[in-house]
Amino acid sequence: MITKYEGDGVDPPTQAIHPKVMARFTEALKEVHPRIDHVVARMVRDRHLREDIVQHVDIALYLHIKRDDAFREPIIAWAYVVAKNKAISEFRRLAPEVAAGELPETSRLFQDPHAGDPTAGIAFFELLQDVERAIADTRQYKVWEMTHVAQLTGVEIGRSLGISAATVSRDLSRAMTKASNIEH
């Protein structure tokens, strides 16, 4: 007889997870979770928002593996894109004025009690936009972003973009030269 879960100390029924799926997920999580957590911490200064974004990436990773979808790029590159898109989505949801290109000077959004600047997360994405405009080449910007923001290796970037590690190095050098001209 199945009884309704009512908080009586008995775990609620769960859907069984195939052991192979769990093994693949666990291995992927070991590689992805700490690196994405570090990257997201640099993107946002709000601890709760950071945890939400990282959890979103973890869940997306699980669902991707459960569907038995193959990764066309390194898992960490895929996870970075998921995290970045979620962070941007959250900024737009929580701060409609940011989506309109305005940031009130008194904004207290995304403040971590231990961080100095309450608008650092928003400023981070504004800086990325400035860098993208300065570089003005899509692939070179992607290489720069994957290197400096996502902290991917040249091999991971090359696999993700379908180019050689030598091309990654050349593109990064060109992007760095262009990005160094940004005035802030």
PDB file of C-alpha atoms in Angstrom:
ATOM      1  CA  MET A   1       0.000   0.000   0.000  1.00  0.00           C
ATOM      2  CA  ILE A   2       1.367   3.447  -0.970  1.00  0.00           C
ATOM      3  CA  THR A   3       0.772   6.229   1.486  1.00  0.00           C
ATOM      4  CA  LYS A   4       0.854   9.937   0.799  1.00  0.00           C
ATOM      5  CA  TYR A   5       4.015  11.646   2.029  1.00  0.00           C
ATOM      6  CA  GLU A   6       3.105  13.956   4.883  1.00  0.00           C
ATOM      7  CA  GLY A   7       6.465  14.708   6.447  1.00  0.00           C
ATOM      8  CA  ASP A   8       6.347  11.641   8.700  1.00  0.00           C
ATOM      9  CA  GLY A   9      10.070  11.018   8.438  1.00  0.00           C
ATOM     10  CA  VAL A  10       9.655   8.756   5.423  1.00  0.00           C
ATOM     11  CA  ASP A  11      11.331   9.883   2.228  1.00  0.00           C
ATOM     12  CA  PRO A  12       8.918  10.736  -0.564  1.00  0.00           C
ATOM     13  CA  PRO A  13       8.926   8.385  -3.547  1.00  0.00           C
ATOM     14  CA  THR A  14      11.563   9.207  -6.143  1.00  0.00           C
ATOM     15  CA  GLN A  15      12.028   8.223  -9.734  1.00  0.00           C
ATOM     16  CA  ALA A  16      14.849   5.712 -10.061  1.00  0.00           C
ATOM     17  CA  ILE A  17      17.938   7.032 -11.827  1.00  0.00           C
ATOM     18  CA  HIS A  18      19.726   4.612 -14.077  1.00  0.00           C
ATOM     19  CA  PRO A  19      23.177   3.823 -12.609  1.00  0.00           C
ATOM     20  CA  LYS A  20      24.951   4.647 -15.888  1.00  0.00           C
ATOM     21  CA  VAL A  21      23.271   8.061 -16.031  1.00  0.00           C
ATOM     22  CA  MET A  22      24.194   8.716 -12.412  1.00  0.00           C
ATOM     23  CA  ALA A  23      27.804   7.674 -13.038  1.00  0.00           C
ATOM     24  CA  ARG A  24      28.117   9.955 -16.113  1.00  0.00           C
ATOM     25  CA  PHE A  25      26.477  12.822 -14.241  1.00  0.00           C
ATOM     26  CA  THR A  26      28.700  12.402 -11.193  1.00  0.00           C
ATOM     27  CA  GLU A  27      31.856  12.433 -13.332  1.00  0.00           C
ATOM     28  CA  ALA A  28      30.689  15.452 -15.336  1.00  0.00           C
ATOM     29  CA  LEU A  29      29.726  17.270 -12.152  1.00  0.00           C
ATOM     30  CA  LYS A  30      33.203  16.737 -10.674  1.00  0.00           C
ATOM     31  CA  GLU A  31      34.702  18.448 -13.728  1.00  0.00           C
ATOM     32  CA  VAL A  32      32.125  21.199 -14.208  1.00  0.00           C
ATOM     33  CA  HIS A  33      30.766  22.263 -10.822  1.00  0.00           C
ATOM     34  CA  PRO A  34      33.887  23.767  -9.172  1.00  0.00           C
ATOM     35  CA  ARG A  35      34.980  25.570 -12.337  1.00  0.00           C
ATOM     36  CA  ILE A  36      31.528  26.989 -13.053  1.00  0.00           C
ATOM     37  CA  ASP A  37      31.089  28.009  -9.426  1.00  0.00           C
ATOM     38  CA  HIS A  38      34.344  29.988  -9.664  1.00  0.00           C
ATOM     39  CA  VAL A  39      33.329  31.628 -12.950  1.00  0.00           C
ATOM     40  CA  VAL A  40      29.852  32.546 -11.691  1.00  0.00           C
ATOM     41  CA  ALA A  41      31.368  34.008  -8.523  1.00  0.00           C
ATOM     42  CA  ARG A  42      33.274  36.410 -10.775  1.00  0.00           C
ATOM     43  CA  MET A  43      30.096  37.293 -12.714  1.00  0.00           C
ATOM     44  CA  VAL A  44      27.787  38.042  -9.800  1.00  0.00           C
ATOM     45  CA  ARG A  45      28.412  39.269  -6.278  1.00  0.00           C
ATOM     46  CA  ASP A  46      25.190  37.940  -4.770  1.00  0.00           C
ATOM     47  CA  ARG A  47      25.719  34.599  -3.013  1.00  0.00           C
ATOM     48  CA  HIS A  48      22.111  33.470  -3.457  1.00  0.00           C
ATOM     49  CA  LEU A  49      22.031  34.386  -7.136  1.00  0.00           C
ATOM     50  CA  ARG A  50      25.349  32.595  -7.598  1.00  0.00           C
ATOM     51  CA  GLU A  51      23.950  29.443  -5.990  1.00  0.00           C
ATOM     52  CA  ASP A  52      20.816  29.631  -8.160  1.00  0.00           C
ATOM     53  CA  ILE A  53      22.840  29.962 -11.353  1.00  0.00           C
ATOM     54  CA  VAL A  54      25.202  27.116 -10.462  1.00  0.00           C
ATOM     55  CA  GLN A  55      22.250  24.917  -9.510  1.00  0.00           C
ATOM     56  CA  HIS A  56      20.616  25.754 -12.845  1.00  0.00           C
ATOM     57  CA  VAL A  57      23.786  24.618 -14.646  1.00  0.00           C
ATOM     58  CA  ASP A  58      23.920  21.414 -12.583  1.00  0.00           C
ATOM     59  CA  ILE A  59      20.289  20.596 -13.407  1.00  0.00           C
ATOM     60  CA  ALA A  60      20.768  21.398 -17.099  1.00  0.00           C
ATOM     61  CA  LEU A  61      23.830  19.134 -17.103  1.00  0.00           C
ATOM     62  CA  TYR A  62      21.865  16.286 -15.528  1.00  0.00           C
ATOM     63  CA  LEU A  63      18.981  16.654 -17.995  1.00  0.00           C
ATOM     64  CA  HIS A  64      21.406  16.780 -20.930  1.00  0.00           C
ATOM     65  CA  ILE A  65      23.091  13.580 -19.778  1.00  0.00           C
ATOM     66  CA  LYS A  66      19.755  11.900 -18.985  1.00  0.00           C
ATOM     67  CA  ARG A  67      18.565  12.574 -22.570  1.00  0.00           C
ATOM     68  CA  ASP A  68      21.806  10.899 -23.659  1.00  0.00           C
ATOM     69  CA  ASP A  69      22.684  13.930 -25.754  1.00  0.00           C
ATOM     70  CA  ALA A  70      26.277  14.080 -26.870  1.00  0.00           C
ATOM     71  CA  PHE A  71      28.246  17.239 -26.159  1.00  0.00           C
ATOM     72  CA  ARG A  72      29.482  18.858 -29.366  1.00  0.00           C
ATOM     73  CA  GLU A  73      32.025  20.865 -27.398  1.00  0.00           C
ATOM     74  CA  PRO A  74      33.867  20.440 -24.109  1.00  0.00           C
ATOM     75  CA  ILE A  75      31.372  20.126 -21.270  1.00  0.00           C
ATOM     76  CA  ILE A  76      32.903  23.112 -19.477  1.00  0.00           C
ATOM     77  CA  ALA A  77      32.377  25.355 -22.536  1.00  0.00           C
ATOM     78  CA  TRP A  78      28.748  24.204 -22.753  1.00  0.00           C
ATOM     79  CA  ALA A  79      28.270  24.812 -19.011  1.00  0.00           C
ATOM     80  CA  TYR A  80      29.797  28.299 -19.272  1.00  0.00           C
ATOM     81  CA  VAL A  81      27.288  29.296 -21.951  1.00  0.00           C
ATOM     82  CA  VAL A  82      24.415  27.973 -19.814  1.00  0.00           C
ATOM     83  CA  ALA A  83      25.690  29.910 -16.774  1.00  0.00           C
ATOM     84  CA  LYS A  84      26.254  33.127 -18.707  1.00  0.00           C
ATOM     85  CA  ASN A  85      22.797  32.990 -20.302  1.00  0.00           C
ATOM     86  CA  LYS A  86      21.169  32.298 -16.938  1.00  0.00           C
ATOM     87  CA  ALA A  87      23.043  35.202 -15.303  1.00  0.00           C
ATOM     88  CA  ILE A  88      21.995  37.606 -18.043  1.00  0.00           C
ATOM     89  CA  SER A  89      18.418  36.348 -17.813  1.00  0.00           C
ATOM     90  CA  GLU A  90      18.402  36.880 -14.047  1.00  0.00           C
ATOM     91  CA  PHE A  91      19.814  40.394 -14.368  1.00  0.00           C
ATOM     92  CA  ARG A  92      17.107  41.262 -16.877  1.00  0.00           C
ATOM     93  CA  ARG A  93      14.385  39.724 -14.713  1.00  0.00           C
ATOM     94  CA  LEU A  94      15.532  41.347 -11.491  1.00  0.00           C
ATOM     95  CA  ALA A  95      16.429  44.699 -12.980  1.00  0.00           C
ATOM     96  CA  PRO A  96      14.236  45.753 -15.920  1.00  0.00           C
ATOM     97  CA  GLU A  97      16.101  49.060 -16.034  1.00  0.00           C
ATOM     98  CA  VAL A  98      19.272  47.139 -16.900  1.00  0.00           C
ATOM     99  CA  ALA A  99      17.560  45.579 -19.921  1.00  0.00           C
ATOM    100  CA  ALA A 100      16.630  49.112 -20.993  1.00  0.00           C
ATOM    101  CA  GLY A 101      20.274  50.137 -20.693  1.00  0.00           C
ATOM    102  CA  GLU A 102      19.803  52.200 -17.524  1.00  0.00           C
ATOM    103  CA  LEU A 103      21.248  51.606 -14.090  1.00  0.00           C
ATOM    104  CA  PRO A 104      20.079  53.826 -11.252  1.00  0.00           C
ATOM    105  CA  GLU A 105      22.972  55.138  -9.187  1.00  0.00           C
ATOM    106  CA  THR A 106      21.263  54.048  -5.967  1.00  0.00           C
ATOM    107  CA  SER A 107      20.702  50.460  -7.120  1.00  0.00           C
ATOM    108  CA  ARG A 108      21.144  47.895  -4.338  1.00  0.00           C
ATOM    109  CA  LEU A 109      20.598  44.880  -6.583  1.00  0.00           C
ATOM    110  CA  PHE A 110      22.741  41.774  -6.284  1.00  0.00           C
ATOM    111  CA  GLN A 111      24.564  42.894  -3.172  1.00  0.00           C
ATOM    112  CA  ASP A 112      26.488  40.283  -1.283  1.00  0.00           C
ATOM    113  CA  PRO A 113      26.963  41.423   2.303  1.00  0.00           C
ATOM    114  CA  HIS A 114      30.677  40.685   1.927  1.00  0.00           C
ATOM    115  CA  ALA A 115      31.138  42.470  -1.395  1.00  0.00           C
ATOM    116  CA  GLY A 116      32.100  46.081  -1.770  1.00  0.00           C
ATOM    117  CA  ASP A 117      30.128  47.140  -4.853  1.00  0.00           C
ATOM    118  CA  PRO A 118      26.430  46.283  -5.042  1.00  0.00           C
ATOM    119  CA  THR A 119      26.334  46.758  -8.810  1.00  0.00           C
ATOM    120  CA  ALA A 120      29.498  44.796  -9.586  1.00  0.00           C
ATOM    121  CA  GLY A 121      27.630  42.001 -11.376  1.00  0.00           C
ATOM    122  CA  ILE A 122      25.919  44.435 -13.699  1.00  0.00           C
ATOM    123  CA  ALA A 123      29.128  46.384 -14.224  1.00  0.00           C
ATOM    124  CA  PHE A 124      30.864  43.117 -15.119  1.00  0.00           C
ATOM    125  CA  PHE A 125      28.473  42.495 -18.017  1.00  0.00           C
ATOM    126  CA  GLU A 126      28.710  46.114 -19.134  1.00  0.00           C
ATOM    127  CA  LEU A 127      32.493  45.733 -19.263  1.00  0.00           C
ATOM    128  CA  LEU A 128      32.125  42.561 -21.339  1.00  0.00           C
ATOM    129  CA  GLN A 129      30.005  44.522 -23.819  1.00  0.00           C
ATOM    130  CA  ASP A 130      32.693  47.217 -24.001  1.00  0.00           C
ATOM    131  CA  VAL A 131      35.360  44.593 -24.641  1.00  0.00           C
ATOM    132  CA  GLU A 132      33.231  42.954 -27.327  1.00  0.00           C
ATOM    133  CA  ARG A 133      32.788  46.300 -29.099  1.00  0.00           C
ATOM    134  CA  ALA A 134      36.519  47.043 -28.853  1.00  0.00           C
ATOM    135  CA  ILE A 135      37.553  43.674 -30.260  1.00  0.00           C
ATOM    136  CA  ALA A 136      34.926  43.901 -33.036  1.00  0.00           C
ATOM    137  CA  ASP A 137      35.561  40.353 -34.268  1.00  0.00           C
ATOM    138  CA  THR A 138      33.188  37.626 -33.124  1.00  0.00           C
ATOM    139  CA  ARG A 139      35.657  34.740 -32.985  1.00  0.00           C
ATOM    140  CA  GLN A 140      38.417  36.797 -31.385  1.00  0.00           C
ATOM    141  CA  TYR A 141      35.964  38.009 -28.739  1.00  0.00           C
ATOM    142  CA  LYS A 142      34.789  34.452 -28.037  1.00  0.00           C
ATOM    143  CA  VAL A 143      38.411  33.366 -27.607  1.00  0.00           C
ATOM    144  CA  TRP A 144      39.090  36.307 -25.279  1.00  0.00           C
ATOM    145  CA  GLU A 145      35.917  35.660 -23.251  1.00  0.00           C
ATOM    146  CA  MET A 146      36.505  31.918 -22.983  1.00  0.00           C
ATOM    147  CA  THR A 147      40.074  32.573 -21.850  1.00  0.00           C
ATOM    148  CA  HIS A 148      39.539  35.397 -19.382  1.00  0.00           C
ATOM    149  CA  VAL A 149      35.997  34.857 -18.138  1.00  0.00           C
ATOM    150  CA  ALA A 150      35.339  31.131 -18.495  1.00  0.00           C
ATOM    151  CA  GLN A 151      39.011  30.304 -17.855  1.00  0.00           C
ATOM    152  CA  LEU A 152      39.074  27.575 -20.483  1.00  0.00           C
ATOM    153  CA  THR A 153      42.317  26.216 -21.881  1.00  0.00           C
ATOM    154  CA  GLY A 154      43.411  26.803 -25.456  1.00  0.00           C
ATOM    155  CA  VAL A 155      42.604  23.191 -26.318  1.00  0.00           C
ATOM    156  CA  GLU A 156      39.101  23.466 -24.812  1.00  0.00           C
ATOM    157  CA  ILE A 157      38.485  26.709 -26.705  1.00  0.00           C
ATOM    158  CA  GLY A 158      39.793  25.229 -29.937  1.00  0.00           C
ATOM    159  CA  ARG A 159      37.534  22.179 -29.616  1.00  0.00           C
ATOM    160  CA  SER A 160      34.578  24.399 -28.789  1.00  0.00           C
ATOM    161  CA  LEU A 161      35.087  26.716 -31.760  1.00  0.00           C
ATOM    162  CA  GLY A 162      36.412  24.116 -34.190  1.00  0.00           C
ATOM    163  CA  ILE A 163      39.822  25.748 -34.595  1.00  0.00           C
ATOM    164  CA  SER A 164      43.390  24.758 -33.736  1.00  0.00           C
ATOM    165  CA  ALA A 165      45.119  25.718 -30.509  1.00  0.00           C
ATOM    166  CA  ALA A 166      47.557  27.807 -32.575  1.00  0.00           C
ATOM    167  CA  THR A 167      44.645  29.776 -34.050  1.00  0.00           C
ATOM    168  CA  VAL A 168      43.281  30.267 -30.542  1.00  0.00           C
ATOM    169  CA  SER A 169      46.634  31.711 -29.508  1.00  0.00           C
ATOM    170  CA  ARG A 170      46.773  34.084 -32.499  1.00  0.00           C
ATOM    171  CA  ASP A 171      43.168  35.210 -31.996  1.00  0.00           C
ATOM    172  CA  LEU A 172      43.783  35.774 -28.294  1.00  0.00           C
ATOM    173  CA  SER A 173      46.845  37.885 -29.009  1.00  0.00           C
ATOM    174  CA  ARG A 174      44.920  40.042 -31.488  1.00  0.00           C
ATOM    175  CA  ALA A 175      41.961  40.347 -29.106  1.00  0.00           C
ATOM    176  CA  MET A 176      44.233  41.359 -26.218  1.00  0.00           C
ATOM    177  CA  THR A 177      45.768  44.116 -28.324  1.00  0.00           C
ATOM    178  CA  LYS A 178      42.343  45.470 -29.255  1.00  0.00           C
ATOM    179  CA  ALA A 179      40.942  45.126 -25.711  1.00  0.00           C
ATOM    180  CA  SER A 180      43.892  47.007 -24.231  1.00  0.00           C
ATOM    181  CA  ASN A 181      42.572  50.185 -25.890  1.00  0.00           C
ATOM    182  CA  ILE A 182      39.425  50.297 -23.751  1.00  0.00           C
ATOM    183  CA  GLU A 183      39.220  53.376 -21.561  1.00  0.00           C
ATOM    184  CA  HIS A 184      37.564  52.932 -18.156  1.00  0.00           C
TER     185      HIS A 184
END
